[in-house]
Short mmCIF file of N, CA and C in Angstrom, two decimals:
data_model
loop_
_atom_site.label_atom_id
_atom_site.label_comp_id
_atom_site.label_asym_id
_atom_site.label_seq_id
_atom_site.Cartn_x
_atom_site.Cartn_y
_atom_site.Cartn_z
N UNK A 866 15.45 34.19 47.02
CA UNK A 866 14.33 33.43 46.49
C UNK A 866 13.04 34.15 46.86
N UNK A 867 12.16 34.24 45.93
CA UNK A 867 10.86 34.84 46.15
C UNK A 867 9.84 33.74 46.38
N UNK A 868 9.07 33.85 47.44
CA UNK A 868 8.03 32.88 47.77
C UNK A 868 6.69 33.58 47.71
N UNK A 869 5.82 33.09 46.86
CA UNK A 869 4.46 33.62 46.73
C UNK A 869 3.55 32.71 47.56
N UNK A 870 2.78 33.30 48.45
CA UNK A 870 1.93 32.52 49.35
C UNK A 870 0.48 32.93 49.14
N UNK A 871 -0.37 31.93 49.01
CA UNK A 871 -1.82 32.15 48.94
C UNK A 871 -2.44 31.57 50.21
N UNK A 872 -3.24 32.38 50.89
CA UNK A 872 -3.97 31.94 52.07
C UNK A 872 -5.43 31.81 51.70
N UNK A 873 -6.08 30.76 52.17
CA UNK A 873 -7.49 30.55 51.85
C UNK A 873 -8.29 30.30 53.12
N UNK A 874 -9.60 30.54 53.02
CA UNK A 874 -10.51 30.23 54.11
C UNK A 874 -10.17 30.96 55.40
N UNK A 875 -10.28 30.22 56.50
CA UNK A 875 -10.06 30.80 57.83
C UNK A 875 -8.64 31.34 57.99
N UNK A 876 -7.69 30.75 57.28
CA UNK A 876 -6.31 31.24 57.39
C UNK A 876 -6.20 32.63 56.77
N UNK A 877 -6.92 32.87 55.69
CA UNK A 877 -6.95 34.22 55.10
C UNK A 877 -7.61 35.20 56.06
N UNK A 878 -8.58 34.75 56.83
CA UNK A 878 -9.20 35.62 57.83
C UNK A 878 -8.19 35.99 58.91
N UNK A 879 -7.36 35.03 59.31
CA UNK A 879 -6.34 35.29 60.34
C UNK A 879 -5.29 36.26 59.83
N UNK A 880 -4.82 36.04 58.61
CA UNK A 880 -3.74 36.88 58.06
C UNK A 880 -4.27 38.22 57.53
N UNK A 881 -5.57 38.29 57.30
CA UNK A 881 -6.21 39.47 56.73
C UNK A 881 -5.70 39.80 55.34
N UNK A 882 -5.24 38.76 54.67
CA UNK A 882 -4.81 38.91 53.28
C UNK A 882 -4.92 37.54 52.61
N UNK A 883 -5.06 37.55 51.32
CA UNK A 883 -5.10 36.29 50.57
C UNK A 883 -3.75 35.98 49.91
N UNK A 884 -2.92 37.00 49.74
CA UNK A 884 -1.64 36.81 49.06
C UNK A 884 -0.54 37.55 49.79
N UNK A 885 0.64 36.93 49.77
CA UNK A 885 1.81 37.53 50.39
C UNK A 885 3.03 37.08 49.60
N UNK A 886 3.95 37.98 49.38
CA UNK A 886 5.23 37.65 48.74
C UNK A 886 6.34 37.92 49.74
N UNK A 887 7.23 36.95 49.92
CA UNK A 887 8.38 37.09 50.81
C UNK A 887 9.65 36.81 50.03
N UNK A 888 10.70 37.56 50.33
CA UNK A 888 12.00 37.33 49.72
C UNK A 888 12.97 36.80 50.76
N UNK A 889 13.72 35.79 50.39
CA UNK A 889 14.74 35.18 51.24
C UNK A 889 16.06 35.20 50.47
N UNK A 890 17.17 35.36 51.18
CA UNK A 890 18.48 35.34 50.53
C UNK A 890 18.77 33.97 49.92
N UNK A 891 18.44 32.92 50.65
CA UNK A 891 18.62 31.55 50.19
C UNK A 891 17.28 30.84 50.30
N UNK A 892 17.22 29.65 49.73
CA UNK A 892 15.99 28.86 49.81
C UNK A 892 15.74 28.46 51.26
N UNK A 893 14.65 28.92 51.86
CA UNK A 893 14.36 28.53 53.24
C UNK A 893 13.78 27.12 53.28
N UNK A 894 13.84 26.52 54.45
CA UNK A 894 13.10 25.28 54.64
C UNK A 894 11.64 25.66 54.86
N UNK A 895 10.77 24.69 54.74
CA UNK A 895 9.37 24.96 55.02
C UNK A 895 9.22 25.42 56.47
N UNK A 896 9.95 24.81 57.39
CA UNK A 896 9.87 25.22 58.80
C UNK A 896 10.30 26.68 58.97
N UNK A 897 11.34 27.12 58.27
CA UNK A 897 11.78 28.52 58.35
C UNK A 897 10.71 29.46 57.79
N UNK A 898 10.08 29.06 56.70
CA UNK A 898 8.99 29.87 56.14
C UNK A 898 7.85 29.97 57.15
N UNK A 899 7.48 28.85 57.74
CA UNK A 899 6.39 28.86 58.72
C UNK A 899 6.76 29.70 59.94
N UNK A 900 8.02 29.67 60.36
CA UNK A 900 8.46 30.48 61.50
C UNK A 900 8.29 31.97 61.19
N UNK A 901 8.61 32.38 59.97
CA UNK A 901 8.42 33.77 59.58
C UNK A 901 6.94 34.14 59.58
N UNK A 902 6.10 33.23 59.09
CA UNK A 902 4.66 33.50 59.08
C UNK A 902 4.10 33.54 60.50
N UNK A 903 4.59 32.68 61.39
CA UNK A 903 4.19 32.73 62.80
C UNK A 903 4.57 34.06 63.43
N UNK A 904 5.77 34.53 63.12
CA UNK A 904 6.23 35.81 63.66
C UNK A 904 5.28 36.94 63.23
N UNK A 905 4.84 36.89 61.99
CA UNK A 905 3.95 37.93 61.46
C UNK A 905 2.53 37.82 61.98
N UNK A 906 2.01 36.58 62.08
CA UNK A 906 0.58 36.39 62.30
C UNK A 906 0.21 35.77 63.65
N UNK A 907 1.19 35.37 64.45
CA UNK A 907 0.94 34.99 65.83
C UNK A 907 0.39 33.59 66.08
N UNK A 908 -0.07 33.44 67.31
CA UNK A 908 -0.50 32.14 67.81
C UNK A 908 -1.72 31.56 67.09
N UNK A 909 -2.63 32.41 66.69
CA UNK A 909 -3.82 31.91 66.01
C UNK A 909 -3.42 31.26 64.67
N UNK A 910 -2.48 31.87 63.98
CA UNK A 910 -1.98 31.28 62.74
C UNK A 910 -1.30 29.95 63.03
N UNK A 911 -0.38 29.93 64.00
CA UNK A 911 0.37 28.70 64.26
C UNK A 911 -0.53 27.57 64.73
N UNK A 912 -1.60 27.89 65.45
CA UNK A 912 -2.51 26.82 65.89
C UNK A 912 -3.27 26.19 64.73
N UNK A 913 -3.39 26.92 63.63
CA UNK A 913 -4.03 26.36 62.42
C UNK A 913 -3.05 25.56 61.57
N UNK A 914 -1.75 25.80 61.78
CA UNK A 914 -0.73 25.14 60.98
C UNK A 914 -0.15 23.92 61.71
N UNK A 915 0.10 24.07 63.00
CA UNK A 915 0.73 23.00 63.78
C UNK A 915 -0.27 22.36 64.75
N UNK A 916 -0.09 21.05 64.99
CA UNK A 916 -0.91 20.32 65.96
C UNK A 916 -0.55 20.66 67.40
N UNK A 917 0.71 21.05 67.64
CA UNK A 917 1.18 21.28 69.00
C UNK A 917 2.14 22.46 69.02
N UNK A 918 2.31 23.02 70.22
CA UNK A 918 3.15 24.21 70.36
C UNK A 918 4.60 23.88 70.71
N UNK A 919 4.87 22.63 71.11
CA UNK A 919 6.23 22.28 71.51
C UNK A 919 6.81 21.22 70.57
N UNK A 920 8.12 21.11 70.59
CA UNK A 920 8.82 20.17 69.70
C UNK A 920 8.51 18.73 70.11
N UNK A 921 8.45 17.84 69.16
CA UNK A 921 8.53 18.08 67.72
C UNK A 921 7.18 18.54 67.18
N UNK A 922 7.19 19.66 66.53
CA UNK A 922 5.95 20.23 65.99
C UNK A 922 5.56 19.51 64.71
N UNK A 923 4.31 19.16 64.65
CA UNK A 923 3.77 18.43 63.49
C UNK A 923 2.65 19.27 62.86
N UNK A 924 2.53 19.12 61.56
CA UNK A 924 1.52 19.88 60.83
C UNK A 924 0.11 19.37 61.14
N UNK A 925 -0.83 20.29 61.14
CA UNK A 925 -2.24 19.92 61.30
C UNK A 925 -2.66 19.03 60.15
N UNK A 926 -3.51 18.06 60.44
CA UNK A 926 -4.03 17.23 59.36
C UNK A 926 -5.22 17.91 58.69
N UNK A 927 -5.78 18.93 59.33
CA UNK A 927 -6.93 19.61 58.76
C UNK A 927 -6.55 20.80 57.88
N UNK A 928 -5.27 21.09 57.78
CA UNK A 928 -4.79 22.16 56.88
C UNK A 928 -3.81 21.55 55.90
N UNK A 929 -4.01 21.79 54.66
CA UNK A 929 -3.12 21.26 53.62
C UNK A 929 -2.21 22.38 53.14
N UNK A 930 -0.95 22.05 52.99
CA UNK A 930 0.03 22.97 52.44
C UNK A 930 0.50 22.40 51.12
N UNK A 931 0.38 23.20 50.08
CA UNK A 931 0.81 22.80 48.75
C UNK A 931 2.02 23.64 48.37
N UNK A 932 3.04 23.01 47.83
CA UNK A 932 4.20 23.73 47.31
C UNK A 932 4.30 23.39 45.83
N UNK A 933 4.18 24.40 45.00
CA UNK A 933 4.17 24.21 43.54
C UNK A 933 3.17 23.15 43.12
N UNK A 934 2.00 23.17 43.74
CA UNK A 934 0.92 22.27 43.36
C UNK A 934 0.96 20.89 44.01
N UNK A 935 1.99 20.60 44.79
CA UNK A 935 2.11 19.29 45.44
C UNK A 935 1.85 19.41 46.93
N UNK A 936 0.94 18.58 47.44
CA UNK A 936 0.65 18.61 48.87
C UNK A 936 1.86 18.07 49.63
N UNK A 937 2.19 18.69 50.76
CA UNK A 937 3.33 18.26 51.57
C UNK A 937 2.85 17.86 52.95
N UNK A 938 3.70 17.15 53.67
CA UNK A 938 3.39 16.73 55.03
C UNK A 938 4.60 16.99 55.91
N UNK A 939 4.62 16.39 57.10
CA UNK A 939 5.70 16.63 58.06
C UNK A 939 7.08 16.35 57.50
N UNK A 940 7.19 15.45 56.57
CA UNK A 940 8.50 15.12 55.99
C UNK A 940 9.13 16.30 55.26
N UNK A 941 8.32 17.27 54.86
CA UNK A 941 8.82 18.42 54.10
C UNK A 941 9.32 19.55 54.99
N UNK A 942 9.09 19.47 56.29
CA UNK A 942 9.41 20.60 57.17
C UNK A 942 10.88 20.99 57.16
N UNK A 943 11.77 20.02 57.10
CA UNK A 943 13.20 20.33 57.17
C UNK A 943 13.84 20.45 55.79
N UNK A 944 13.07 20.25 54.75
CA UNK A 944 13.60 20.35 53.39
C UNK A 944 13.54 21.79 52.91
N UNK A 945 14.55 22.19 52.16
CA UNK A 945 14.53 23.52 51.55
C UNK A 945 13.43 23.58 50.51
N UNK A 946 12.83 24.75 50.39
CA UNK A 946 11.83 24.92 49.34
C UNK A 946 12.52 24.72 48.00
N UNK A 947 11.81 24.19 47.02
CA UNK A 947 12.45 23.83 45.75
C UNK A 947 12.96 25.02 44.96
N UNK A 948 14.02 24.78 44.24
CA UNK A 948 14.58 25.78 43.32
C UNK A 948 13.71 25.85 42.07
N UNK A 949 13.91 26.86 41.26
CA UNK A 949 13.17 26.94 40.01
C UNK A 949 13.39 25.67 39.19
N UNK A 950 12.39 25.25 38.42
CA UNK A 950 12.48 23.99 37.69
C UNK A 950 13.55 23.95 36.60
N UNK A 951 13.93 25.11 36.08
CA UNK A 951 14.96 25.13 35.03
C UNK A 951 15.77 26.42 35.13
N UNK A 952 17.01 26.39 34.65
CA UNK A 952 17.84 27.60 34.70
C UNK A 952 17.15 28.77 34.00
N UNK A 953 17.22 29.93 34.62
CA UNK A 953 16.62 31.11 34.03
C UNK A 953 15.16 31.29 34.38
N UNK A 954 14.55 30.26 34.98
CA UNK A 954 13.14 30.37 35.36
C UNK A 954 13.03 31.26 36.59
N UNK A 955 11.85 31.73 36.84
CA UNK A 955 11.61 32.56 38.01
C UNK A 955 11.92 31.77 39.28
N UNK A 956 12.50 32.44 40.25
CA UNK A 956 12.79 31.80 41.53
C UNK A 956 11.56 31.73 42.42
N UNK A 957 10.46 32.26 41.94
CA UNK A 957 9.24 32.26 42.75
C UNK A 957 8.67 30.86 42.86
N UNK A 958 8.29 30.51 44.07
CA UNK A 958 7.53 29.28 44.26
C UNK A 958 6.21 29.69 44.86
N UNK A 959 5.24 28.83 44.74
CA UNK A 959 3.90 29.15 45.21
C UNK A 959 3.53 28.19 46.32
N UNK A 960 3.14 28.74 47.47
CA UNK A 960 2.72 27.94 48.61
C UNK A 960 1.26 28.28 48.91
N UNK A 961 0.41 27.26 48.95
CA UNK A 961 -1.00 27.45 49.28
C UNK A 961 -1.26 26.88 50.66
N UNK A 962 -1.98 27.61 51.49
CA UNK A 962 -2.45 27.10 52.77
C UNK A 962 -3.95 26.94 52.63
N UNK A 963 -4.42 25.70 52.64
CA UNK A 963 -5.81 25.41 52.36
C UNK A 963 -6.40 24.61 53.51
N UNK A 964 -7.27 25.22 54.34
CA UNK A 964 -7.93 24.47 55.40
C UNK A 964 -8.92 23.47 54.80
N UNK A 965 -9.11 22.36 55.49
CA UNK A 965 -10.01 21.31 55.01
C UNK A 965 -11.42 21.86 54.79
N UNK A 966 -11.83 22.85 55.54
CA UNK A 966 -13.17 23.42 55.38
C UNK A 966 -13.36 24.08 54.02
N UNK A 967 -12.26 24.31 53.29
CA UNK A 967 -12.33 24.90 51.95
C UNK A 967 -12.32 23.83 50.87
N UNK A 968 -12.44 22.59 51.26
CA UNK A 968 -12.44 21.51 50.28
C UNK A 968 -11.14 20.78 50.20
N UNK A 969 -10.20 21.06 51.10
CA UNK A 969 -8.89 20.42 51.07
C UNK A 969 -8.91 19.14 51.79
#
């Protein structure tokens, strides 16, 4: 599965990029995707995504995560990222990380 990620605002400053594409063998959960991004971008990234560093980790309320245009919350962390909407469609999904300071 191909995941297209857009970073905005301060998160783009942390990642030093606005766009990233990642490939996974299977559909990852949102938590697995975030773990990969934490591995790449470190503690400063994770502090903008999560409220706390220890389990159970909860998403920041000041950062919005959109998956295919729909805002998600803590309930989405253990769910697999969605499959393409129809057979033959691109497996790419789009994830936006939008800090509240950007209008989110």
